[in-house]
mmCIF file of C-alpha atoms and ligand atoms in Angstrom:
data_model
loop_
_atom_site.group_PDB
_atom_site.id
_atom_site.type_symbol
_atom_site.label_atom_id
_atom_site.label_comp_id
_atom_site.label_asym_id
_atom_site.label_seq_id
_atom_site.Cartn_x
_atom_site.Cartn_y
_atom_site.Cartn_z
ATOM 1 C CA MET A 238 0.020 0.075 0.343
ATOM 2 C CA ILE A 239 2.853 2.340 0.961
ATOM 3 C CA ASN A 240 6.438 2.198 0.349
ATOM 4 C CA GLN A 241 7.930 0.482 3.590
ATOM 5 C CA LYS A 242 11.497 2.274 3.708
ATOM 6 C CA MET A 243 9.704 5.672 3.377
ATOM 7 C CA TYR A 244 7.136 4.868 6.019
ATOM 8 C CA GLU A 245 10.408 3.786 8.237
ATOM 9 C CA LEU A 246 12.739 6.964 7.719
ATOM 10 C CA GLY A 247 9.438 9.187 8.745
ATOM 11 C CA THR A 248 8.311 7.508 11.184
ATOM 12 C CA LYS A 249 11.294 6.176 13.390
ATOM 13 C CA LYS A 250 12.587 9.143 15.149
ATOM 14 C CA SER A 251 16.844 9.297 14.834
ATOM 15 C CA THR A 252 18.640 8.575 18.052
ATOM 16 C CA ILE A 253 19.663 12.740 18.349
ATOM 17 C CA ARG A 254 15.749 13.568 17.615
ATOM 18 C CA THR A 255 14.940 11.604 20.178
ATOM 19 C CA ILE A 256 17.223 12.721 23.299
ATOM 20 C CA PHE A 257 16.572 16.166 21.889
ATOM 21 C CA GLU A 258 12.976 15.822 22.601
ATOM 22 C CA PHE A 259 13.984 13.822 25.505
ATOM 23 C CA GLY A 260 15.646 17.718 26.153
ATOM 24 C CA ARG A 261 12.403 19.680 25.619
ATOM 25 C CA LYS A 262 10.674 17.716 27.863
ATOM 26 C CA ARG A 263 13.675 17.706 30.819
ATOM 27 C CA ALA A 264 13.860 21.126 30.335
ATOM 28 C CA ALA A 265 10.016 22.047 31.251
ATOM 29 C CA GLU A 266 10.239 19.740 34.180
ATOM 30 C CA VAL A 267 13.164 21.272 36.056
ATOM 31 C CA GLY A 268 14.457 24.477 34.129
ATOM 32 C CA GLU A 269 16.115 24.988 30.920
ATOM 33 C CA GLU A 270 19.376 26.206 32.552
ATOM 34 C CA ASN A 271 19.977 22.666 33.828
ATOM 35 C CA VAL A 272 19.373 20.640 30.855
ATOM 36 C CA TYR A 273 23.410 20.078 29.287
ATOM 37 C CA ASP A 274 21.868 19.003 25.798
ATOM 38 C CA PHE A 275 24.843 18.219 23.777
ATOM 39 C CA SER A 276 22.635 16.672 21.355
ATOM 40 C CA LEU A 277 22.228 18.569 18.013
ATOM 41 C CA GLY A 278 24.414 21.062 15.607
ATOM 42 C CA ASN A 279 22.165 23.594 15.130
ATOM 43 C CA PRO A 280 24.308 26.851 15.417
ATOM 44 C CA ASN A 281 24.501 29.509 18.581
ATOM 45 C CA VAL A 282 26.301 32.203 16.892
ATOM 46 C CA PRO A 283 23.177 34.394 15.449
ATOM 47 C CA THR A 284 23.409 34.942 12.209
ATOM 48 C CA PRO A 285 25.650 37.978 11.149
ATOM 49 C CA GLU A 286 24.469 41.233 11.068
ATOM 50 C CA PHE A 287 26.038 41.537 7.632
ATOM 51 C CA ILE A 288 23.492 38.746 6.098
ATOM 52 C CA LYS A 289 20.277 40.276 7.475
ATOM 53 C CA GLN A 290 21.116 43.575 6.465
ATOM 54 C CA ALA A 291 21.707 42.272 2.502
ATOM 55 C CA ALA A 292 18.587 39.908 3.302
ATOM 56 C CA VAL A 293 16.625 42.655 4.026
ATOM 57 C CA ASP A 294 17.832 45.330 1.099
ATOM 58 C CA ILE A 295 17.271 42.687 -1.745
ATOM 59 C CA LEU A 296 13.460 41.870 0.093
ATOM 60 C CA MET A 297 13.021 45.576 0.151
ATOM 61 C CA ASN A 298 14.845 46.926 -3.186
ATOM 62 C CA SER A 299 14.972 44.172 -5.842
ATOM 63 C CA GLU A 300 12.227 43.261 -8.521
ATOM 64 C CA PRO A 301 9.815 40.836 -6.865
ATOM 65 C CA SER A 302 10.331 38.612 -9.899
ATOM 66 C CA ALA A 303 14.188 38.288 -8.622
ATOM 67 C CA VAL A 304 13.513 37.988 -5.005
ATOM 68 C CA HIS A 305 9.946 35.655 -5.256
ATOM 69 C CA GLY A 306 10.903 34.202 -8.279
ATOM 70 C CA TYR A 307 12.016 31.048 -10.231
ATOM 71 C CA THR A 308 15.566 31.008 -10.801
ATOM 72 C CA VAL A 309 17.259 28.970 -13.951
ATOM 73 C CA ALA A 310 17.329 25.164 -12.773
ATOM 74 C CA PRO A 311 21.210 25.995 -11.648
ATOM 75 C CA GLY A 312 20.580 29.182 -10.148
ATOM 76 C CA ASN A 313 20.691 33.592 -10.507
ATOM 77 C CA PRO A 314 23.618 33.381 -12.956
ATOM 78 C CA GLN A 315 25.147 37.009 -11.046
ATOM 79 C CA ALA A 316 25.089 35.163 -7.944
ATOM 80 C CA ARG A 317 26.710 32.127 -9.034
ATOM 81 C CA GLU A 318 29.757 34.246 -11.040
ATOM 82 C CA ALA A 319 30.456 35.813 -7.602
ATOM 83 C CA LEU A 320 30.641 32.717 -6.151
ATOM 84 C CA ALA A 321 33.025 32.022 -8.501
ATOM 85 C CA LYS A 322 35.168 35.057 -8.342
ATOM 86 C CA SER A 323 34.908 34.955 -4.554
ATOM 87 C CA VAL A 324 36.204 30.913 -4.769
ATOM 88 C CA ASN A 325 38.875 31.798 -7.124
ATOM 89 C CA LYS A 326 40.117 34.208 -5.144
ATOM 90 C CA ARG A 327 40.551 31.763 -1.894
ATOM 91 C CA PHE A 328 42.137 29.146 -3.219
ATOM 92 C CA GLY A 329 44.364 29.986 -6.817
ATOM 93 C CA THR A 330 41.307 28.233 -8.544
ATOM 94 C CA ASN A 331 39.747 29.054 -12.303
ATOM 95 C CA PHE A 332 36.334 28.401 -11.781
ATOM 96 C CA ALA A 333 33.205 30.236 -13.654
ATOM 97 C CA ALA A 334 29.205 30.423 -13.000
ATOM 98 C CA LYS A 335 29.057 27.409 -15.288
ATOM 99 C CA ASN A 336 30.994 25.638 -12.774
ATOM 100 C CA PHE A 337 28.469 26.618 -9.725
ATOM 101 C CA PHE A 338 24.988 24.586 -9.297
ATOM 102 C CA MET A 339 23.371 26.371 -6.395
ATOM 103 C CA THR A 340 21.469 23.750 -3.899
ATOM 104 C CA ALA A 341 19.018 24.013 -0.674
ATOM 105 C CA GLY A 342 21.613 23.221 1.643
ATOM 106 C CA ALA A 343 24.996 20.421 1.156
ATOM 107 C CA ALA A 344 21.653 17.865 1.939
ATOM 108 C CA ALA A 345 20.094 18.954 -0.835
ATOM 109 C CA ALA A 346 23.842 19.033 -3.010
ATOM 110 C CA ILE A 347 24.922 15.421 -1.757
ATOM 111 C CA THR A 348 22.037 13.749 -2.801
ATOM 112 C CA ILE A 349 21.827 14.960 -5.822
ATOM 113 C CA CYS A 350 24.973 13.858 -6.487
ATOM 114 C CA PHE A 351 24.616 10.771 -5.098
ATOM 115 C CA LYS A 352 21.155 10.439 -8.095
ATOM 116 C CA ALA A 353 23.488 11.913 -10.677
ATOM 117 C CA LEU A 354 26.062 9.031 -10.327
ATOM 118 C CA ALA A 355 24.100 6.255 -8.829
ATOM 119 C CA GLN A 356 23.977 3.245 -11.119
ATOM 120 C CA PRO A 357 22.241 -0.231 -10.386
ATOM 121 C CA GLU A 358 25.228 -1.980 -7.914
ATOM 122 C CA ASP A 359 27.114 1.049 -7.455
ATOM 123 C CA GLU A 360 28.791 1.612 -4.481
ATOM 124 C CA PHE A 361 29.635 5.070 -2.288
ATOM 125 C CA ILE A 362 32.149 4.544 0.437
ATOM 126 C CA THR A 363 31.724 7.161 3.887
ATOM 127 C CA PHE A 364 34.412 7.407 6.763
ATOM 128 C CA ALA A 365 32.997 6.173 9.529
ATOM 129 C CA PRO A 366 32.359 7.939 12.044
ATOM 130 C CA PHE A 367 30.040 9.513 9.137
ATOM 131 C CA PHE A 368 26.853 12.006 9.469
ATOM 132 C CA PRO A 369 23.995 9.352 9.502
ATOM 133 C CA GLU A 370 21.927 10.838 6.995
ATOM 134 C CA TYR A 371 23.613 9.415 4.332
ATOM 135 C CA ARG A 372 22.612 6.218 4.393
ATOM 136 C CA ALA A 373 18.878 7.390 4.304
ATOM 137 C CA PHE A 374 20.792 9.560 1.445
ATOM 138 C CA VAL A 375 22.247 6.642 -0.755
ATOM 139 C CA GLU A 376 19.702 4.446 -0.441
ATOM 140 C CA SER A 377 17.546 6.160 -1.766
ATOM 141 C CA VAL A 378 19.011 6.296 -4.733
ATOM 142 C CA GLY A 379 19.699 2.709 -5.340
ATOM 143 C CA GLY A 380 23.266 3.055 -4.020
ATOM 144 C CA LYS A 381 24.945 1.092 -0.791
ATOM 145 C CA LEU A 382 26.521 2.420 1.679
ATOM 146 C CA VAL A 383 30.411 1.052 2.049
ATOM 147 C CA VAL A 384 31.862 2.042 5.606
ATOM 148 C CA VAL A 385 35.493 2.204 6.377
ATOM 149 C CA PRO A 386 36.257 1.219 9.765
ATOM 150 C CA ALA A 387 37.453 4.937 11.815
ATOM 151 C CA GLN A 388 41.168 5.171 12.678
ATOM 152 C CA PRO A 389 40.607 6.524 16.269
ATOM 153 C CA ALA A 390 44.547 8.085 17.304
ATOM 154 C CA ASP A 391 43.424 10.963 14.821
ATOM 155 C CA TRP A 392 40.514 10.142 12.877
ATOM 156 C CA GLN A 393 42.548 10.191 9.353
ATOM 157 C CA ILE A 394 41.836 7.692 7.264
ATOM 158 C CA ASP A 395 42.870 4.536 8.103
ATOM 159 C CA PHE A 396 43.582 3.580 4.425
ATOM 160 C CA ALA A 397 44.996 -0.151 4.195
ATOM 161 C CA ALA A 398 41.249 -0.886 5.521
ATOM 162 C CA PHE A 399 39.724 1.270 2.916
ATOM 163 C CA GLU A 400 41.697 -0.007 -0.083
ATOM 164 C CA LYS A 401 40.205 -3.287 0.954
ATOM 165 C CA LEU A 402 37.032 -1.611 0.742
ATOM 166 C CA VAL A 403 37.795 0.088 -3.818
ATOM 167 C CA THR A 404 36.202 -2.489 -6.159
ATOM 168 C CA ASN A 405 35.110 -2.174 -9.452
ATOM 169 C CA HIS A 406 31.807 -0.911 -8.087
ATOM 170 C CA THR A 407 32.659 2.153 -5.830
ATOM 171 C CA LYS A 408 31.805 4.958 -7.795
ATOM 172 C CA ALA A 409 32.336 7.694 -5.505
ATOM 173 C CA VAL A 410 34.105 8.899 -1.440
ATOM 174 C CA ILE A 411 32.714 10.458 0.100
ATOM 175 C CA VAL A 412 35.208 13.304 2.494
ATOM 176 C CA ASN A 413 32.975 15.406 4.971
ATOM 177 C CA SER A 414 36.388 18.021 6.724
ATOM 178 C CA PRO A 415 35.808 19.288 9.101
ATOM 179 C CA ASN A 416 33.625 16.071 10.216
ATOM 180 C CA ASN A 417 30.928 16.105 11.609
ATOM 181 C CA PRO A 418 30.898 14.273 14.629
ATOM 182 C CA SER A 419 34.614 13.980 15.192
ATOM 183 C CA GLY A 420 35.684 17.432 14.672
ATOM 184 C CA ALA A 421 38.680 16.315 12.707
ATOM 185 C CA VAL A 422 40.176 18.325 9.599
ATOM 186 C CA TYR A 423 41.341 15.945 7.865
ATOM 187 C CA SER A 424 45.697 17.371 6.615
ATOM 188 C CA GLU A 425 46.845 17.518 2.938
ATOM 189 C CA GLU A 426 48.919 14.631 3.351
ATOM 190 C CA THR A 427 45.684 12.391 3.926
ATOM 191 C CA ILE A 428 44.018 14.188 0.575
ATOM 192 C CA LYS A 429 46.757 13.945 -0.927
ATOM 193 C CA LYS A 430 46.785 10.117 -0.326
ATOM 194 C CA LEU A 431 43.500 9.647 -0.697
ATOM 195 C CA ALA A 432 43.593 10.923 -4.347
ATOM 196 C CA ASP A 433 46.689 8.846 -4.881
ATOM 197 C CA ILE A 434 44.722 5.655 -4.079
ATOM 198 C CA LEU A 435 41.688 6.859 -6.110
ATOM 199 C CA ARG A 436 44.003 7.815 -9.650
ATOM 200 C CA ARG A 437 45.902 4.307 -9.075
ATOM 201 C CA LYS A 438 42.206 3.045 -8.633
ATOM 202 C CA GLU A 439 40.601 4.796 -11.505
ATOM 203 C CA GLU A 440 43.228 3.374 -13.883
ATOM 204 C CA GLU A 441 43.088 -0.654 -12.609
ATOM 205 C CA TYR A 442 38.846 0.029 -13.311
ATOM 206 C CA HIS A 443 39.096 1.469 -16.091
ATOM 207 C CA HIS A 444 36.230 4.416 -14.534
ATOM 208 C CA PRO A 445 36.144 7.109 -12.577
ATOM 209 C CA ILE A 446 35.699 7.427 -9.137
ATOM 210 C CA PHE A 447 34.846 10.770 -7.664
ATOM 211 C CA ILE A 448 35.197 12.405 -4.430
ATOM 212 C CA ILE A 449 31.607 14.597 -3.023
ATOM 213 C CA SER A 450 33.899 16.694 -0.911
ATOM 214 C CA ASP A 451 30.652 17.200 1.632
ATOM 215 C CA GLU A 452 32.208 21.187 2.994
ATOM 216 C CA PRO A 453 29.488 22.359 5.593
ATOM 217 C CA TYR A 454 31.949 23.600 8.289
ATOM 218 C CA ARG A 455 35.063 24.158 6.070
ATOM 219 C CA GLU A 456 34.654 28.040 7.405
ATOM 220 C CA ILE A 457 34.900 26.336 11.556
ATOM 221 C CA ALA A 458 38.773 25.382 10.725
ATOM 222 C CA PHE A 459 40.259 26.301 14.796
ATOM 223 C CA GLU A 460 43.938 27.803 14.667
ATOM 224 C CA GLY A 461 46.341 25.586 13.196
ATOM 225 C CA TYR A 462 44.236 23.396 10.753
ATOM 226 C CA THR A 463 44.048 24.211 7.351
ATOM 227 C CA VAL A 464 41.181 22.799 5.314
ATOM 228 C CA PRO A 465 42.737 21.178 1.381
ATOM 229 C CA TYR A 466 40.892 22.030 -1.049
ATOM 230 C CA VAL A 467 40.093 19.364 -2.405
ATOM 231 C CA PRO A 468 39.648 19.674 -6.519
ATOM 232 C CA LYS A 469 43.000 21.040 -6.086
ATOM 233 C CA PHE A 470 44.377 18.097 -5.070
ATOM 234 C CA TYR A 471 42.476 15.499 -7.093
ATOM 235 C CA ASP A 472 39.247 16.018 -10.355
ATOM 236 C CA ASN A 473 36.778 13.302 -10.108
ATOM 237 C CA THR A 474 35.663 15.788 -7.397
ATOM 238 C CA LEU A 475 32.464 17.684 -6.505
ATOM 239 C CA VAL A 476 32.613 20.399 -3.883
ATOM 240 C CA CYS A 477 28.943 19.989 -1.836
ATOM 241 C CA TYR A 478 29.085 23.816 0.343
ATOM 242 C CA SER A 479 26.399 25.303 2.564
ATOM 243 C CA TYR A 480 25.701 27.845 4.764
ATOM 244 C CA SER A 481 23.580 26.442 6.983
ATOM 245 C CA LYS A 482 26.588 26.023 9.844
ATOM 246 C CA SER A 483 29.164 29.030 8.301
ATOM 247 C CA PHE A 484 26.685 32.122 8.545
ATOM 248 C CA SER A 485 24.031 30.097 10.685
ATOM 249 C CA LEU A 486 20.809 30.058 8.148
ATOM 250 C CA PRO A 487 20.349 26.070 8.514
ATOM 251 C CA GLY A 488 16.768 26.683 7.856
ATOM 252 C CA GLU A 489 17.113 29.015 5.034
ATOM 253 C CA ARG A 490 18.348 26.046 3.044
ATOM 254 C CA ILE A 491 21.403 27.827 0.415
ATOM 255 C CA GLY A 492 24.645 26.280 -0.015
ATOM 256 C CA TYR A 493 25.552 25.515 -3.990
ATOM 257 C CA ILE A 494 27.931 22.249 -6.007
ATOM 258 C CA VAL A 495 31.302 22.597 -7.534
ATOM 259 C CA VAL A 496 31.387 20.815 -10.921
ATOM 260 C CA PRO A 497 35.583 21.941 -12.323
ATOM 261 C CA ASP A 498 36.214 21.290 -15.879
ATOM 262 C CA GLU A 499 38.610 18.745 -14.862
ATOM 263 C CA VAL A 500 35.498 16.356 -13.726
ATOM 264 C CA ALA A 501 35.439 13.703 -16.784
ATOM 265 C CA ASN A 502 32.536 13.808 -18.910
ATOM 266 C CA PHE A 503 32.322 17.312 -17.032
ATOM 267 C CA GLY A 504 28.869 17.973 -19.727
ATOM 268 C CA LYS A 505 27.133 14.986 -18.711
ATOM 269 C CA VAL A 506 28.076 15.371 -15.211
ATOM 270 C CA TYR A 507 26.474 18.797 -14.666
ATOM 271 C CA GLY A 508 23.670 17.979 -16.900
ATOM 272 C CA SER A 509 23.660 14.409 -14.144
ATOM 273 C CA ILE A 510 23.242 16.663 -11.616
ATOM 274 C CA ALA A 511 20.686 19.627 -12.611
ATOM 275 C CA GLY A 512 18.096 16.117 -13.858
ATOM 276 C CA ALA A 513 18.937 14.655 -10.451
ATOM 277 C CA ALA A 514 17.582 18.454 -8.617
ATOM 278 C CA ARG A 515 14.733 17.788 -11.222
ATOM 279 C CA VAL A 516 13.072 14.623 -10.222
ATOM 280 C CA LEU A 517 14.417 15.426 -7.067
ATOM 281 C CA THR A 518 11.783 18.327 -7.471
ATOM 282 C CA HIS A 519 14.494 20.605 -6.732
ATOM 283 C CA VAL A 520 13.607 22.841 -9.462
ATOM 284 C CA ASN A 521 16.026 25.808 -7.802
ATOM 285 C CA ALA A 522 17.493 27.061 -4.709
ATOM 286 C CA PRO A 523 15.761 29.520 -2.512
ATOM 287 C CA SER A 524 15.980 32.620 -4.976
ATOM 288 C CA LEU A 525 16.673 35.571 -2.234
ATOM 289 C CA TRP A 526 19.011 33.400 -0.066
ATOM 290 C CA GLN A 527 21.059 32.871 -3.755
ATOM 291 C CA LEU A 528 20.720 36.810 -4.071
ATOM 292 C CA VAL A 529 21.768 37.826 -0.630
ATOM 293 C CA ILE A 530 24.943 34.721 -0.408
ATOM 294 C CA GLY A 531 26.051 36.629 -3.915
ATOM 295 C CA ARG A 532 26.582 40.089 -2.634
ATOM 296 C CA CYS A 533 27.854 38.285 0.982
ATOM 297 C CA ALA A 534 30.452 35.652 -0.567
ATOM 298 C CA ASP A 535 33.613 37.271 0.385
ATOM 299 C CA MET A 536 32.167 37.705 4.005
ATOM 300 C CA PRO A 537 33.736 35.998 7.378
ATOM 301 C CA SER A 538 32.635 33.005 9.403
ATOM 302 C CA ASP A 539 32.736 34.524 12.961
ATOM 303 C CA ILE A 540 34.005 31.540 14.901
ATOM 304 C CA SER A 541 35.257 32.818 18.253
ATOM 305 C CA THR A 542 32.213 31.334 19.621
ATOM 306 C CA TYR A 543 33.269 27.939 18.551
ATOM 307 C CA VAL A 544 37.157 27.970 19.544
ATOM 308 C CA LYS A 545 36.500 29.564 22.936
ATOM 309 C CA ASN A 546 33.912 26.525 23.238
ATOM 310 C CA GLY A 547 35.707 23.695 21.766
ATOM 311 C CA GLN A 548 38.253 24.751 23.909
ATOM 312 C CA LEU A 549 36.436 24.657 27.083
ATOM 313 C CA LEU A 550 34.740 21.710 26.500
ATOM 314 C CA TYR A 551 37.955 19.784 26.021
ATOM 315 C CA GLN A 552 39.808 20.624 28.578
ATOM 316 C CA GLY A 553 36.926 20.110 30.847
ATOM 317 C CA LEU A 554 36.877 16.044 29.962
ATOM 318 C CA ILE A 555 40.653 15.823 29.167
ATOM 319 C CA ASP A 556 40.714 17.354 33.122
ATOM 320 C CA ALA A 557 37.902 14.539 34.367
ATOM 321 C CA GLY A 558 40.102 11.778 32.590
ATOM 322 C CA PHE A 559 38.042 10.682 29.557
ATOM 323 C CA GLU A 560 40.421 10.129 26.296
ATOM 324 C CA CYS A 561 38.962 12.946 23.008
ATOM 325 C CA VAL A 562 40.996 13.884 20.318
ATOM 326 C CA LYS A 563 41.188 18.133 20.288
ATOM 327 C CA PRO A 564 39.269 20.440 18.665
ATOM 328 C CA GLN A 565 40.266 20.906 15.771
ATOM 329 C CA GLY A 566 36.717 22.678 13.405
ATOM 330 C CA ALA A 567 32.975 21.604 12.823
ATOM 331 C CA PHE A 568 31.393 22.239 16.717
ATOM 332 C CA TYR A 569 31.894 18.558 17.426
ATOM 333 C CA LEU A 570 34.255 16.867 20.378
ATOM 334 C CA PHE A 571 34.135 12.462 19.609
ATOM 335 C CA PRO A 572 35.348 11.856 22.896
ATOM 336 C CA LYS A 573 36.011 8.057 23.948
ATOM 337 C CA CYS A 574 32.813 6.430 26.315
ATOM 338 C CA LEU A 575 33.808 4.990 30.146
ATOM 339 C CA GLU A 576 32.279 1.889 29.210
ATOM 340 C CA GLU A 577 31.954 -0.324 25.782
ATOM 341 C CA ASP A 578 28.122 0.541 25.575
ATOM 342 C CA ASP A 579 27.794 3.646 24.126
ATOM 343 C CA TYR A 580 23.769 3.689 24.850
ATOM 344 C CA ALA A 581 24.907 2.443 27.774
ATOM 345 C CA PHE A 582 26.997 5.410 28.986
ATOM 346 C CA CYS A 583 24.931 8.251 27.539
ATOM 347 C CA GLU A 584 21.782 6.566 29.597
ATOM 348 C CA ARG A 585 23.901 6.833 32.206
ATOM 349 C CA ALA A 586 24.619 10.907 31.780
ATOM 350 C CA LYS A 587 21.422 11.446 31.606
ATOM 351 C CA LYS A 588 21.314 11.138 35.183
ATOM 352 C CA TYR A 589 23.454 14.854 35.246
ATOM 353 C CA ASP A 590 20.893 15.749 32.703
ATOM 354 C CA LEU A 591 24.020 14.940 30.136
ATOM 355 C CA LEU A 592 22.261 14.651 27.179
ATOM 356 C CA LEU A 593 24.653 13.117 24.685
ATOM 357 C CA VAL A 594 24.645 10.908 21.740
ATOM 358 C CA PRO A 595 26.010 7.511 21.120
ATOM 359 C CA GLY A 596 28.638 6.978 18.399
ATOM 360 C CA THR A 597 27.272 3.643 17.563
ATOM 361 C CA ASP A 598 24.377 6.697 15.673
ATOM 362 C CA PHE A 599 27.933 8.269 13.393
ATOM 363 C CA GLY A 600 29.116 3.992 12.669
ATOM 364 C CA CYS A 601 31.492 4.255 15.817
ATOM 365 C CA PRO A 602 30.719 2.674 18.385
ATOM 366 C CA GLY A 603 32.344 3.443 21.896
ATOM 367 C CA TYR A 604 32.338 7.336 21.741
ATOM 368 C CA PHE A 605 30.007 9.760 21.867
ATOM 369 C CA ARG A 606 29.234 13.124 20.506
ATOM 370 C CA ASP A 607 29.428 16.353 22.397
ATOM 371 C CA ALA A 608 27.596 19.145 19.441
ATOM 372 C CA TYR A 609 29.123 22.159 21.998
ATOM 373 C CA CYS A 610 27.222 24.980 19.382
ATOM 374 C CA ILE A 611 25.425 25.914 22.657
ATOM 375 C CA LYS A 612 26.024 28.886 25.624
ATOM 376 C CA THR A 613 29.274 28.692 27.233
ATOM 377 C CA GLU A 614 27.781 29.241 30.571
ATOM 378 C CA THR A 615 26.018 25.525 29.408
ATOM 379 C CA ILE A 616 29.382 24.028 29.127
ATOM 380 C CA GLU A 617 30.929 25.716 32.190
ATOM 381 C CA LYS A 618 28.414 24.103 34.404
ATOM 382 C CA SER A 619 28.164 20.800 32.695
ATOM 383 C CA LEU A 620 31.940 20.419 33.362
ATOM 384 C CA PRO A 621 31.420 19.134 37.451
ATOM 385 C CA LEU A 622 28.957 16.777 36.515
ATOM 386 C CA PHE A 623 31.263 14.914 32.930
ATOM 387 C CA LYS A 624 33.518 14.434 36.603
ATOM 388 C CA LYS A 625 31.091 13.364 38.122
ATOM 389 C CA LEU A 626 30.011 10.626 35.649
ATOM 390 C CA ALA A 627 33.458 9.747 35.473
ATOM 391 C CA GLU A 628 34.090 9.177 38.974
ATOM 392 C CA GLU A 629 31.232 6.986 38.897
ATOM 393 C CA TYR A 630 33.374 4.334 36.471
ATOM 394 C CA LYS A 631 36.040 5.102 39.256
ATOM 395 C CA LYS A 632 34.274 2.913 42.040
HETATM 396 N N1 PLP B 769 27.169 16.615 5.910
HETATM 397 C C1 PLP B 769 26.898 17.406 7.010
HETATM 398 C C2 PLP B 769 28.655 16.238 7.406
HETATM 399 C C3 PLP B 769 26.126 17.705 8.311
HETATM 400 O O1 PLP B 769 26.674 17.766 9.757
HETATM 401 C C4 PLP B 769 24.725 18.641 8.246
HETATM 402 C C5 PLP B 769 24.091 18.916 8.880
HETATM 403 O O2 PLP B 769 24.778 19.074 10.020
HETATM 404 C C6 PLP B 769 24.642 18.654 6.396
HETATM 405 C C7 PLP B 769 25.608 18.174 5.229
HETATM 406 C C8 PLP B 769 23.696 19.105 5.863
HETATM 407 O O3 PLP B 769 23.373 20.775 6.259
HETATM 408 P P1 PLP B 769 22.685 21.858 5.045
HETATM 409 O O4 PLP B 769 21.702 21.976 6.370
HETATM 410 O O5 PLP B 769 23.414 22.222 4.755
HETATM 411 O O6 PLP B 769 21.499 20.216 4.310
#
């Protein structure tokens, strides 16, 4: 009668949502200030003034059809031109408007890429820990998600494990750096090594293997960490970018795909992206927000709150006795649980109203995710509770 898979996706709540809703219930019982909700990756930094001003100015002073009307499917040409110029300035690339396809955020961008590329039996590789929606998105287009086990020492790539999982069916490799949930940034060495292996595998299997670089956290990289621009290291790269996190605009749904000229069969890949967007009824990215980000393309992101929160939480967790890789970017930490069963650990943390997400949900059991895009005071108040929780395990 109905599509069972869709029913399950629509009615089975994600663990993150369930924890978040539990937090809302607890806040009503014990007060907002007594709940330490590290569950959601919803940016807490206010949307920049320059974005708000641009939105108001465009709303009030532009042709209504430009603001509220359909745009061409790839997006407003002037906005794409502005983005191409901005990216070229930053990364020394040579893009034009024709290399950009505007989307409703990164979720749409990556799903459009999956749909554009997937043929029967195709495999899409991701590295644990990974953004849980990848599975739903890849499977929705008939692909198979293949997960490379994690490398917890530094959350870079376990290349030996990776090489064994690349097959003749591999269509693309999903790279997410800065990473949700590990907070790690892939080094230039990691990206170069990945590119070398993929070039070798492309030769062996006689077909392109794409990198889909999912980059909603690109701007949130901390001092000492540079996020390599993947197309500079590997030709068959599709970049999926978003303003959800960098400009705190997750509800406005705005981002883009970059298809570099160097991609094998550029015209076919770009055309297929347009086709995928069409059948996914994407129509066009929100017109107003295309204009806003076109105007603000060169503006910086304010990441100072995430720097402060990350350091505070990291130090507090280390002092309490947790094992954790230093924050490098995004706004997540992914520490080791104090018992093997991450669900049991997160359940125990609830006793202190510490709301943590089990690592199993990210393909990495035994760890938990802390989203620190929350008030700094909440983190400060949570630290003695993490200490108490850790002390329980020392008894
Ligand atoms: N990819 C990753 C790794 C994410 O963490 C998220 C959102 O949390 C997305 C994609 C989706 O972002 P957007 O809001 O741009 O669709």
